[in-house]
CSV table of C-alpha atoms in Angstrom, one decimal:
chain,number,residue,atom,x,y,z
Y,1,MET,CA,0.0,0.0,0.0
Y,2,ILE,CA,2.9,2.3,0.8
Y,3,GLU,CA,6.2,1.9,-0.9
Y,4,VAL,CA,9.3,4.0,-0.8
Y,5,VAL,CA,12.2,3.5,-3.2
Y,6,ASN,CA,15.7,4.8,-2.7
Y,7,LEU,CA,14.3,7.6,-0.5
Y,8,HIS,CA,16.7,10.6,0.0
Y,9,LYS,CA,16.0,13.9,1.7
Y,10,SER,CA,18.4,16.7,2.3
Y,11,PHE,CA,17.9,20.1,4.0
Y,12,GLY,CA,20.5,22.2,2.4
Y,13,LYS,CA,23.7,20.4,2.9
Y,14,LEU,CA,22.3,18.2,5.7
Y,15,GLU,CA,21.3,14.8,4.4
Y,16,VAL,CA,18.6,13.4,6.7
Y,17,LEU,CA,17.5,10.4,4.7
Y,18,LYS,CA,20.3,8.6,2.9
Y,19,GLY,CA,18.4,6.3,0.6
Y,20,PHE,CA,16.4,3.2,1.6
Y,21,ASN,CA,13.5,1.1,0.5
Y,22,GLU,CA,10.5,0.1,2.5
Y,23,LYS,CA,7.1,-1.4,1.9
Y,24,ILE,CA,4.1,-1.2,4.2
Y,25,GLU,CA,1.1,-3.4,3.5
Y,26,ARG,CA,-2.6,-2.7,4.0
Y,27,ASN,CA,-3.8,-3.2,7.6
Y,28,GLU,CA,-0.2,-3.1,8.9
Y,29,VAL,CA,0.6,-1.2,12.0
Y,30,VAL,CA,4.2,-0.1,11.8
Y,31,CYS,CA,6.0,1.7,14.6
Y,32,VAL,CA,9.2,3.7,13.7
Y,33,ILE,CA,11.6,4.1,16.6
Y,34,GLY,CA,15.1,5.5,16.9
Y,35,PRO,CA,17.2,8.3,18.4
Y,36,SER,CA,16.3,11.9,17.7
Y,37,GLY,CA,17.8,13.2,14.5
Y,38,SER,CA,17.7,9.8,12.9
Y,39,GLY,CA,15.2,10.9,10.3
Y,40,LYS,CA,12.0,9.2,11.6
Y,41,SER,CA,9.8,12.2,11.3
Y,42,THR,CA,11.3,13.2,8.0
Y,43,PHE,CA,10.5,9.8,6.7
Y,44,LEU,CA,6.9,10.0,7.9
Y,45,ARG,CA,6.5,13.5,6.4
Y,46,CYS,CA,7.8,12.3,3.1
Y,47,LEU,CA,5.0,9.8,2.9
Y,48,ASN,CA,2.3,12.5,2.4
Y,49,LEU,CA,4.8,14.9,0.8
Y,50,LEU,CA,4.9,17.5,3.6
Y,51,GLU,CA,8.6,17.0,2.8
Y,52,GLU,CA,9.5,16.6,-0.9
Y,53,PRO,CA,12.0,13.8,-1.3
Y,54,THR,CA,15.3,15.0,-2.8
Y,55,GLU,CA,15.6,11.7,-4.7
Y,56,GLY,CA,13.7,8.5,-4.9
Y,57,ASP,CA,10.0,7.7,-5.1
Y,58,VAL,CA,7.0,7.5,-2.8
Y,59,ILE,CA,4.3,5.2,-4.1
Y,60,ILE,CA,0.9,5.0,-2.6
Y,61,ASP,CA,-1.6,2.5,-3.9
Y,62,GLY,CA,0.5,2.1,-7.1
Y,63,VAL,CA,0.6,5.9,-7.7
Y,64,LYS,CA,4.0,7.7,-7.6
Y,65,ILE,CA,2.9,10.7,-5.6
Y,66,ASN,CA,6.1,12.7,-5.9
Y,67,ASP,CA,5.5,12.9,-9.6
Y,68,PRO,CA,4.5,16.6,-10.3
Y,69,SER,CA,1.7,15.5,-12.6
Y,70,GLN,CA,-0.1,13.9,-9.6
Y,71,ASP,CA,-2.6,15.9,-7.6
Y,72,ILE,CA,-1.2,15.5,-4.1
Y,73,ASN,CA,-4.4,16.8,-2.6
Y,74,VAL,CA,-6.3,13.7,-3.7
Y,75,THR,CA,-3.7,11.4,-2.2
Y,76,ARG,CA,-3.6,13.3,1.1
Y,77,GLN,CA,-7.3,12.8,1.5
Y,78,LYS,CA,-6.6,9.1,1.8
Y,79,MET,CA,-3.9,9.7,4.4
Y,80,GLY,CA,-4.7,11.3,7.8
Y,81,MET,CA,-1.9,12.8,9.8
Y,82,VAL,CA,-1.6,13.5,13.5
Y,83,PHE,CA,1.2,15.9,14.7
Y,84,GLN,CA,3.2,16.1,17.8
Y,85,SER,CA,1.9,19.7,18.4
Y,86,PHE,CA,-1.8,18.9,17.6
Y,87,ASN,CA,-2.1,21.8,15.1
Y,88,LEU,CA,-5.8,22.2,15.8
Y,89,PHE,CA,-7.3,25.3,14.2
Y,90,PRO,CA,-7.6,27.7,17.1
Y,91,HIS,CA,-10.3,29.9,15.5
Y,92,LYS,CA,-12.7,26.9,14.9
Y,93,THR,CA,-14.7,24.9,17.4
Y,94,THR,CA,-13.9,21.3,18.0
Y,95,LEU,CA,-16.7,20.2,15.7
Y,96,GLU,CA,-15.7,22.7,13.0
Y,97,ASN,CA,-12.1,21.5,13.2
Y,98,ILE,CA,-13.4,18.1,12.3
Y,99,THR,CA,-16.0,19.0,9.7
Y,100,LEU,CA,-14.1,21.7,7.8
Y,101,ALA,CA,-12.2,19.5,5.4
Y,102,PRO,CA,-15.1,17.1,4.7
Y,103,ILE,CA,-17.3,20.1,3.8
Y,104,LYS,CA,-14.7,22.2,1.9
Y,105,VAL,CA,-12.7,19.5,0.3
Y,106,LYS,CA,-15.1,16.6,-0.2
Y,107,GLY,CA,-18.2,18.7,-0.6
Y,108,ILE,CA,-20.3,16.9,2.0
Y,109,ASN,CA,-23.2,19.0,3.2
Y,110,LYS,CA,-23.1,20.5,6.6
Y,111,GLU,CA,-25.7,18.3,8.3
Y,112,GLU,CA,-24.1,15.2,7.1
Y,113,ALA,CA,-20.6,16.4,8.1
Y,114,ASP,CA,-21.9,17.5,11.6
Y,115,LYS,CA,-23.3,14.0,12.1
Y,116,ILE,CA,-20.0,12.3,11.1
Y,117,GLY,CA,-18.2,14.8,13.3
Y,118,ARG,CA,-20.3,14.1,16.4
Y,119,GLU,CA,-19.9,10.4,15.9
Y,120,LEU,CA,-16.2,10.8,15.7
Y,121,LEU,CA,-16.2,12.9,18.9
Y,122,GLU,CA,-18.2,10.2,20.6
Y,123,ARG,CA,-15.7,7.6,19.4
Y,124,VAL,CA,-12.7,9.5,20.9
Y,125,GLY,CA,-14.7,10.2,24.1
Y,126,LEU,CA,-15.3,13.9,23.6
Y,127,ALA,CA,-19.0,14.1,22.7
Y,128,ASP,CA,-19.6,16.9,25.2
Y,129,LYS,CA,-16.8,19.1,23.7
Y,130,ALA,CA,-18.3,19.7,20.2
Y,131,GLU,CA,-18.8,23.4,20.8
Y,132,ALA,CA,-15.6,24.0,22.7
Y,133,TYR,CA,-12.6,25.9,21.3
Y,134,PRO,CA,-9.2,24.1,21.2
Y,135,ARG,CA,-7.8,26.4,23.9
Y,136,ALA,CA,-10.3,25.1,26.4
Y,137,LEU,CA,-9.1,21.5,25.9
Y,138,SER,CA,-6.3,19.7,27.6
Y,139,GLY,CA,-3.4,18.3,25.6
Y,140,GLY,CA,-4.8,14.8,25.6
Y,141,GLN,CA,-8.2,16.1,24.5
Y,142,LYS,CA,-6.6,18.2,21.7
Y,143,GLN,CA,-4.8,15.2,20.4
Y,144,ARG,CA,-7.9,13.1,20.4
Y,145,VAL,CA,-9.7,15.8,18.5
Y,146,ALA,CA,-6.8,15.9,16.0
Y,147,ILE,CA,-7.2,12.2,15.5
Y,148,ALA,CA,-10.9,12.6,14.9
Y,149,ARG,CA,-10.2,15.4,12.5
Y,150,ALA,CA,-8.0,13.2,10.4
Y,151,LEU,CA,-10.5,10.3,10.5
Y,152,ALA,CA,-13.3,12.6,9.3
Y,153,MET,CA,-11.7,12.3,5.8
Y,154,GLN,CA,-12.2,8.6,6.0
Y,155,PRO,CA,-8.5,7.9,5.3
Y,156,GLU,CA,-7.1,4.5,4.4
Y,157,ILE,CA,-3.8,5.3,6.1
Y,158,MET,CA,-3.0,7.2,9.3
Y,159,LEU,CA,0.3,8.7,10.0
Y,160,PHE,CA,1.3,9.7,13.5
Y,161,ASP,CA,4.3,11.9,14.2
Y,162,GLU,CA,5.2,11.4,17.9
Y,163,PRO,CA,1.6,11.9,18.9
Y,164,THR,CA,2.2,11.7,22.6
Y,165,SER,CA,5.5,13.5,22.9
Y,166,ALA,CA,4.0,16.9,23.8
Y,167,LEU,CA,1.6,15.4,26.4
Y,168,ASP,CA,1.7,15.4,30.2
Y,169,PRO,CA,2.4,11.8,31.3
Y,170,GLU,CA,-1.1,11.3,32.7
Y,171,MET,CA,-2.7,12.1,29.3
Y,172,VAL,CA,-0.6,9.8,27.2
Y,173,GLY,CA,-2.8,6.8,28.0
Y,174,GLU,CA,-6.1,8.3,26.7
Y,175,VAL,CA,-4.4,9.1,23.3
Y,176,LEU,CA,-2.8,5.6,23.0
Y,177,GLU,CA,-6.2,4.1,23.9
Y,178,VAL,CA,-7.8,5.8,20.8
Y,179,MET,CA,-4.9,4.6,18.6
Y,180,ARG,CA,-5.1,1.1,20.0
Y,181,GLU,CA,-8.7,1.0,19.1
Y,182,LEU,CA,-7.9,2.2,15.5
Y,183,ALA,CA,-5.2,-0.5,15.1
Y,184,HIS,CA,-7.7,-3.2,16.2
Y,185,GLN,CA,-10.2,-2.0,13.6
Y,186,GLY,CA,-7.6,-2.7,10.9
Y,187,MET,CA,-6.4,0.8,10.0
Y,188,THR,CA,-3.1,1.0,8.2
Y,189,MET,CA,-0.9,3.0,10.6
Y,190,VAL,CA,2.6,4.4,10.5
Y,191,ILE,CA,3.6,5.7,14.0
Y,192,VAL,CA,6.7,7.5,14.9
Y,193,THR,CA,6.9,7.0,18.7
Y,194,HIS,CA,9.0,6.9,21.8
Y,195,GLU,CA,6.4,4.8,23.6
Y,196,MET,CA,8.2,1.5,23.5
Y,197,GLY,CA,5.6,-0.4,25.5
Y,198,PHE,CA,2.9,0.8,23.0
Y,199,ALA,CA,5.0,-0.2,20.0
Y,200,ARG,CA,5.6,-3.6,21.4
Y,201,GLU,CA,1.9,-4.2,22.1
Y,202,VAL,CA,0.3,-2.7,19.0
Y,203,ALA,CA,2.8,-2.9,16.2
Y,204,ASN,CA,3.0,-5.7,13.6
Y,205,ARG,CA,6.4,-4.5,12.7
Y,206,VAL,CA,8.9,-2.2,14.2
Y,207,LEU,CA,11.4,-0.1,12.2
Y,208,PHE,CA,14.6,1.1,13.9
Y,209,MET,CA,16.1,4.1,12.2
Y,210,ASP,CA,19.5,5.7,12.8
Y,211,GLY,CA,21.6,8.0,10.8
Y,212,GLY,CA,19.2,8.3,7.9
Y,213,TYR,CA,18.7,4.6,7.3
Y,214,ILE,CA,16.3,1.9,8.5
Y,215,VAL,CA,19.0,0.0,10.3
Y,216,GLU,CA,16.9,-3.0,11.5
Y,217,GLN,CA,13.3,-4.1,11.3
Y,218,GLY,CA,11.2,-7.0,12.5
Y,219,THR,CA,8.3,-8.0,14.7
Y,220,PRO,CA,8.2,-6.3,18.1
Y,221,ALA,CA,9.5,-9.5,19.7
Y,222,GLU,CA,12.5,-9.6,17.3
Y,223,ILE,CA,13.4,-6.0,17.8
Y,224,PHE,CA,12.8,-5.6,21.5
Y,225,ASP,CA,13.8,-9.1,22.8
Y,226,ASN,CA,16.5,-10.1,20.3
Y,227,PRO,CA,17.9,-7.1,18.5
Y,228,GLN,CA,20.7,-8.0,16.1
Y,229,ASN,CA,22.3,-4.7,15.2
Y,230,GLU,CA,24.7,-3.0,17.6
Y,231,ARG,CA,23.1,0.4,17.3
Y,232,THR,CA,19.6,-1.1,18.0
Y,233,LYS,CA,21.0,-2.8,21.1
Y,234,SER,CA,22.6,0.4,22.3
Y,235,PHE,CA,19.5,2.5,21.7
Y,236,LEU,CA,17.2,0.0,23.4
Y,237,SER,CA,19.5,-0.4,26.4
Y,238,LYS,CA,19.1,3.3,26.9
Y,239,VAL,CA,15.3,3.6,26.6
Y,240,LEU,CA,14.0,0.3,27.9
B,1,MET,CA,-14.9,80.2,21.2
B,2,GLU,CA,-17.7,81.3,19.0
B,3,ASN,CA,-15.2,81.7,16.3
B,4,LEU,CA,-13.9,78.1,16.8
B,5,ILE,CA,-17.5,76.8,16.5
B,6,ASN,CA,-18.0,78.7,13.3
B,7,VAL,CA,-14.8,77.3,11.9
B,8,ILE,CA,-15.7,73.7,12.8
B,9,GLU,CA,-19.1,74.2,11.3
B,10,ALA,CA,-17.6,75.4,8.1
B,11,ILE,CA,-15.2,72.5,7.9
B,12,LEU,CA,-17.9,70.0,8.7
B,13,LEU,CA,-20.0,71.5,6.0
B,14,HIS,CA,-17.3,71.7,3.3
B,15,GLY,CA,-14.4,69.4,4.1
B,16,VAL,CA,-15.3,66.4,6.1
B,17,GLY,CA,-17.3,64.8,3.4
B,18,LYS,CA,-14.4,64.6,1.0
B,19,THR,CA,-12.0,63.4,3.7
B,20,LEU,CA,-14.3,60.6,4.7
B,21,GLU,CA,-15.0,59.7,1.1
B,22,ILE,CA,-11.3,59.5,0.2
B,23,THR,CA,-10.5,57.6,3.4
B,24,ALA,CA,-13.2,55.1,2.7
B,25,VAL,CA,-12.2,54.4,-0.9
B,26,ALA,CA,-8.5,54.2,0.0
B,27,LEU,CA,-9.3,51.9,2.9
B,28,ILE,CA,-11.1,49.5,0.7
B,29,PHE,CA,-8.8,49.6,-2.3
B,30,GLY,CA,-5.8,49.7,0.0
B,31,VAL,CA,-6.8,46.4,1.6
B,32,ILE,CA,-7.5,44.8,-1.7
B,33,LEU,CA,-4.2,46.0,-3.3
B,34,GLY,CA,-2.4,45.2,-0.1
B,35,LEU,CA,-3.6,41.6,0.0
B,36,LEU,CA,-2.7,41.2,-3.7
B,37,ALA,CA,0.7,42.7,-3.2
B,38,CYS,CA,1.3,40.6,-0.1
B,39,LEU,CA,0.4,37.4,-1.9
B,40,GLY,CA,2.6,38.5,-4.8
B,41,LYS,CA,5.5,39.1,-2.6
B,42,MET,CA,5.1,35.7,-0.9
B,43,SER,CA,4.7,33.9,-4.3
B,44,ARG,CA,7.2,31.4,-5.4
B,45,HIS,CA,7.0,32.7,-9.0
B,46,PHE,CA,9.4,35.4,-10.1
B,47,ILE,CA,7.1,37.8,-11.9
B,48,PRO,CA,4.4,38.4,-9.2
B,49,LYS,CA,7.1,38.6,-6.6
B,50,ALA,CA,9.1,41.2,-8.6
B,51,ILE,CA,6.0,43.3,-9.3
B,52,ALA,CA,5.0,43.3,-5.7
B,53,THR,CA,8.4,44.1,-4.4
B,54,VAL,CA,9.0,47.0,-6.8
B,55,TYR,CA,5.6,48.4,-6.0
B,56,ILE,CA,6.1,48.2,-2.2
B,57,GLU,CA,9.6,49.6,-2.2
B,58,ILE,CA,8.8,52.5,-4.5
B,59,ILE,CA,5.8,53.6,-2.6
B,60,ARG,CA,7.4,53.2,0.8
B,61,GLY,CA,10.6,54.9,-0.4
B,62,THR,CA,8.9,58.2,-1.7
B,63,PRO,CA,6.9,60.8,0.2
B,64,THR,CA,3.2,60.7,-0.2
B,65,LEU,CA,3.3,64.4,-1.0
B,66,VAL,CA,5.6,63.8,-4.0
B,67,GLN,CA,3.4,60.9,-5.2
B,68,ALA,CA,0.3,63.2,-5.1
B,69,LEU,CA,2.1,65.9,-7.1
B,70,PHE,CA,3.6,63.5,-9.5
B,71,PHE,CA,0.3,61.8,-10.2
B,72,TYR,CA,-2.0,64.7,-10.3
B,73,LEU,CA,0.3,67.2,-12.0
B,74,GLY,CA,2.8,65.0,-13.8
B,75,VAL,CA,0.8,62.0,-15.0
B,76,ASN,CA,-2.2,64.3,-15.6
B,77,SER,CA,-0.3,66.6,-18.0
B,78,LEU,CA,0.8,63.6,-20.1
B,79,LEU,CA,-2.8,62.4,-20.1
B,80,VAL,CA,-4.1,65.8,-21.2
B,81,ALA,CA,-1.4,66.0,-23.9
B,82,ALA,CA,-2.0,62.5,-25.2
B,83,SER,CA,-5.8,62.9,-25.4
B,84,GLY,CA,-5.6,66.4,-26.9
B,85,GLY,CA,-7.3,67.8,-23.8
B,86,GLN,CA,-10.2,65.4,-23.9
B,87,ILE,CA,-9.2,63.5,-20.7
B,88,ARG,CA,-8.3,65.2,-17.5
B,89,MET,CA,-8.5,63.6,-14.1
B,90,THR,CA,-10.2,65.4,-11.3
B,91,PRO,CA,-8.3,66.2,-8.1
B,92,LEU,CA,-10.7,63.9,-6.2
B,93,PHE,CA,-10.0,61.0,-8.5
B,94,ALA,CA,-6.2,61.6,-8.3
B,95,GLY,CA,-6.4,61.9,-4.5
B,96,MET,CA,-8.3,58.6,-4.1
B,97,PHE,CA,-5.9,56.9,-6.5
B,98,VAL,CA,-2.8,58.1,-4.7
B,99,CYS,CA,-4.1,57.3,-1.3
B,100,SER,CA,-5.3,53.8,-2.3
B,101,VAL,CA,-2.0,52.9,-3.9
B,102,ASN,CA,0.0,54.4,-1.1
B,103,SER,CA,-2.0,52.6,1.6
B,104,GLY,CA,-1.8,49.3,-0.3
B,105,ALA,CA,1.9,49.1,0.0
B,106,TYR,CA,1.9,49.5,3.8
B,107,VAL,CA,-1.1,47.1,4.2
B,108,ALA,CA,0.8,44.5,2.1
B,109,GLU,CA,3.7,44.5,4.6
B,110,ILE,CA,1.3,44.3,7.5
B,111,PHE,CA,-0.5,41.3,6.0
B,112,ARG,CA,2.8,39.6,5.3
B,113,ALA,CA,3.9,40.0,8.9
B,114,GLY,CA,0.5,38.6,10.0
B,115,ILE,CA,0.6,35.6,7.7
B,116,GLN,CA,4.1,34.7,8.7
B,117,SER,CA,3.2,35.0,12.4
B,118,VAL,CA,0.8,32.0,12.0
B,119,ASP,CA,2.5,28.8,13.1
B,120,LYS,CA,3.5,26.7,10.1
B,121,GLY,CA,2.0,23.7,11.6
B,122,GLN,CA,-1.4,25.2,10.8
B,123,MET,CA,-0.7,25.1,7.0
B,124,GLU,CA,0.7,21.6,7.3
B,125,ALA,CA,-2.4,20.4,9.2
B,126,ALA,CA,-4.6,21.9,6.6
B,127,ARG,CA,-2.6,20.5,3.7
B,128,SER,CA,-2.4,17.1,5.3
B,129,LEU,CA,-6.3,17.0,5.2
B,130,GLY,CA,-6.1,17.5,1.4
B,131,MET,CA,-6.9,21.2,1.3
B,132,PRO,CA,-5.4,23.0,-1.6
B,133,GLN,CA,-3.0,25.9,-0.8
B,134,LYS,CA,-5.5,28.6,-1.6
B,135,LEU,CA,-8.3,27.0,0.4
B,136,ALA,CA,-6.0,26.6,3.4
B,137,MET,CA,-4.9,30.2,3.1
B,138,LYS,CA,-8.5,31.4,3.1
B,139,GLU,CA,-10.0,29.2,5.7
B,140,ILE,CA,-7.0,28.7,8.1
B,141,ILE,CA,-4.2,31.2,7.7
B,142,LEU,CA,-5.9,34.5,6.9
B,143,PRO,CA,-8.6,34.4,9.6
B,144,GLN,CA,-5.8,33.9,12.2
B,145,ALA,CA,-3.5,36.5,10.6
B,146,ILE,CA,-6.3,39.1,10.6
B,147,ARG,CA,-6.6,38.8,14.4
B,148,THR,CA,-2.9,39.5,15.0
B,149,ILE,CA,-2.7,42.3,12.5
B,150,LEU,CA,-5.8,44.1,13.5
B,151,PRO,CA,-4.0,46.6,15.8
B,152,SER,CA,-1.4,47.5,13.1
B,153,LEU,CA,-4.1,47.6,10.5
B,154,GLY,CA,-6.1,50.0,12.7
B,155,ASN,CA,-3.0,52.1,13.0
B,156,GLU,CA,-2.6,52.2,9.2
B,157,PHE,CA,-6.3,53.4,8.9
B,158,ILE,CA,-5.6,56.2,11.3
B,159,VAL,CA,-2.5,57.2,9.3
B,160,LEU,CA,-4.6,57.1,6.2
B,161,VAL,CA,-7.1,59.6,7.6
B,162,LYS,CA,-4.3,62.0,8.4
B,163,GLU,CA,-2.5,61.5,5.1
B,164,THR,CA,-5.5,62.7,3.1
B,165,SER,CA,-4.5,66.2,4.4
B,166,ILE,CA,-1.7,66.0,1.8
B,167,LEU,CA,-4.3,66.2,-0.9
B,168,SER,CA,-4.9,69.8,0.0
B,169,VAL,CA,-1.9,70.6,-2.3
B,170,ILE,CA,-3.6,69.2,-5.4
B,171,GLY,CA,-6.8,71.2,-4.7
B,172,VAL,CA,-9.0,68.6,-3.1
B,173,VAL,CA,-11.2,70.5,-0.7
B,174,GLU,CA,-10.9,68.2,2.2
B,175,VAL,CA,-10.6,69.2,5.9
B,176,THR,CA,-7.2,70.8,5.7
B,177,ARG,CA,-7.9,72.7,2.5
B,178,ALA,CA,-11.3,73.8,3.8
B,179,GLY,CA,-9.4,75.1,6.9
B,180,GLN,CA,-7.0,77.0,4.7
B,181,LEU,CA,-9.9,78.6,2.8
B,182,VAL,CA,-11.6,79.6,6.0
B,183,ALA,CA,-8.4,81.1,7.3
B,184,ALA,CA,-8.0,83.1,4.1
B,185,ILE,CA,-11.3,84.7,4.8
B,186,ASN,CA,-11.3,85.3,8.5
B,187,TYR,CA,-7.6,85.7,9.1
B,188,LYS,CA,-8.1,83.9,12.5
B,189,THR,CA,-5.3,81.3,12.0
B,190,PHE,CA,-5.1,80.2,15.6
B,191,SER,CA,-8.7,79.2,16.0
B,192,THR,CA,-9.0,77.9,12.4
B,193,TYR,CA,-6.2,75.5,12.6
B,194,LEU,CA,-7.2,74.5,16.1
B,195,GLY,CA,-10.6,73.6,14.6
B,196,VAL,CA,-8.9,71.6,11.8
B,197,GLY,CA,-6.9,69.7,14.4
B,198,ILE,CA,-10.0,69.0,16.5
B,199,VAL,CA,-11.9,67.6,13.5
B,200,TYR,CA,-9.1,65.2,12.6
B,201,PHE,CA,-8.8,64.1,16.2
B,202,VAL,CA,-12.5,63.3,16.5
B,203,LEU,CA,-12.3,61.3,13.2
B,204,THR,CA,-9.2,59.3,14.2
B,205,PHE,CA,-10.3,58.8,17.8
B,206,THR,CA,-13.7,57.4,16.6
B,207,LEU,CA,-11.9,55.1,14.2
B,208,SER,CA,-9.5,53.9,16.9
B,209,ARG,CA,-12.5,53.1,19.2
B,210,LEU,CA,-14.1,51.2,16.4
B,211,VAL,CA,-11.0,49.1,15.7
B,212,ASN,CA,-10.8,48.5,19.5
B,213,LEU,CA,-14.4,47.2,19.5
B,214,LEU,CA,-13.7,44.9,16.6
B,215,GLU,CA,-10.6,43.5,18.3
B,216,ARG,CA,-12.6,42.7,21.4
B,217,ARG,CA,-15.4,41.1,19.4
B,218,MET,CA,-12.9,38.9,17.6
B,219,ALA,CA,-11.2,38.0,20.9
B,220,VAL,CA,-14.5,36.7,22.3
B,221,SER,CA,-15.0,34.2,19.5
B,222,ASP,CA,-11.5,32.9,20.1
């Protein structure tokens, strides 16, 4: 479903991704771990072209999306994204945050969009916050709204960029719970995370990145209990 | 005192209308021009960027007084010559034009600062939902930018009211010119120009209160 070929990304002289291939299948939950600066987030952001690859291809559902002739907006509708810093729209209510894109991009009428929006809020446990503005929500609530906002476009893939890193510890659980639920429903997910326990529990596959490459990958058991690469071992010994 | 009241009365009767008219026109076209120039300046393409940059730099780098003289006297003389005396712009039209173009350049920079003050995660979130650039700009970035720029935009509007006084030199009978005409009749320069000042102050103070009110109303919906 997602395929990257020889993916390179440089920012000026700094080469962040140094050329690797990766394939992610439908219904897979893939967690990307690794030290900071290893290129995890850049890799994720290349998947929906928030970062344009310097070299190589990103292929979604057989379509090479970094081809300039492709309408990236169509592909992005199939890929929801959740950010570390939530990025909710502060001038819109919770419900409006969720319904804006379905109404303006997909052309769904407002009543229908509101209905979908309220169902999604219910699903992330925030049915009573529909009329609240983002500033009145806690970090965990904001992130759950952000997930609902991404889901409102009925994506086939969800990308998570360190979704719990900006949260107070006691709010991490509520966000992971929503993500766990999604994984169980068969959503294809790519998650950049520092939550090793969560990765072990939910992931089908774990990618360990370091220095711009995917250094090692395997099932959570393989990576966490029996890592082969020295760098993986060294990283895990520090975080586990 | 009685004199002062007479002066203000005369100005209200003969000058305020034009000042308000020019300000209103320049305010509207200034915002439109400013938005266009701002988008041009932020464009990735060379031509709109070049046009916007040249426009902003030239207007900001020359005095409004010179712009008014150049346009009304200079450009007008070319126009008259070229059309064999058929076409001649009125002082009022020239004044509105100069004020709009002038204001647009300053508004453009205010808009740009406002747009750049919006966190770039906002654009990324909008784009990640599949919104095209323009839609994201209209729905997400501009509404947030407007809020942050409202105070500086209000300031620009107040400057605009005062700048219209420059048009007295090209024969637009606005508040300042009306004052000059009154002084030429009554020779009471002190009370006349005091009256002119009072009229401007009432106009700008009212405007600043209105902008304040708008700011507070926008803050409520935040």
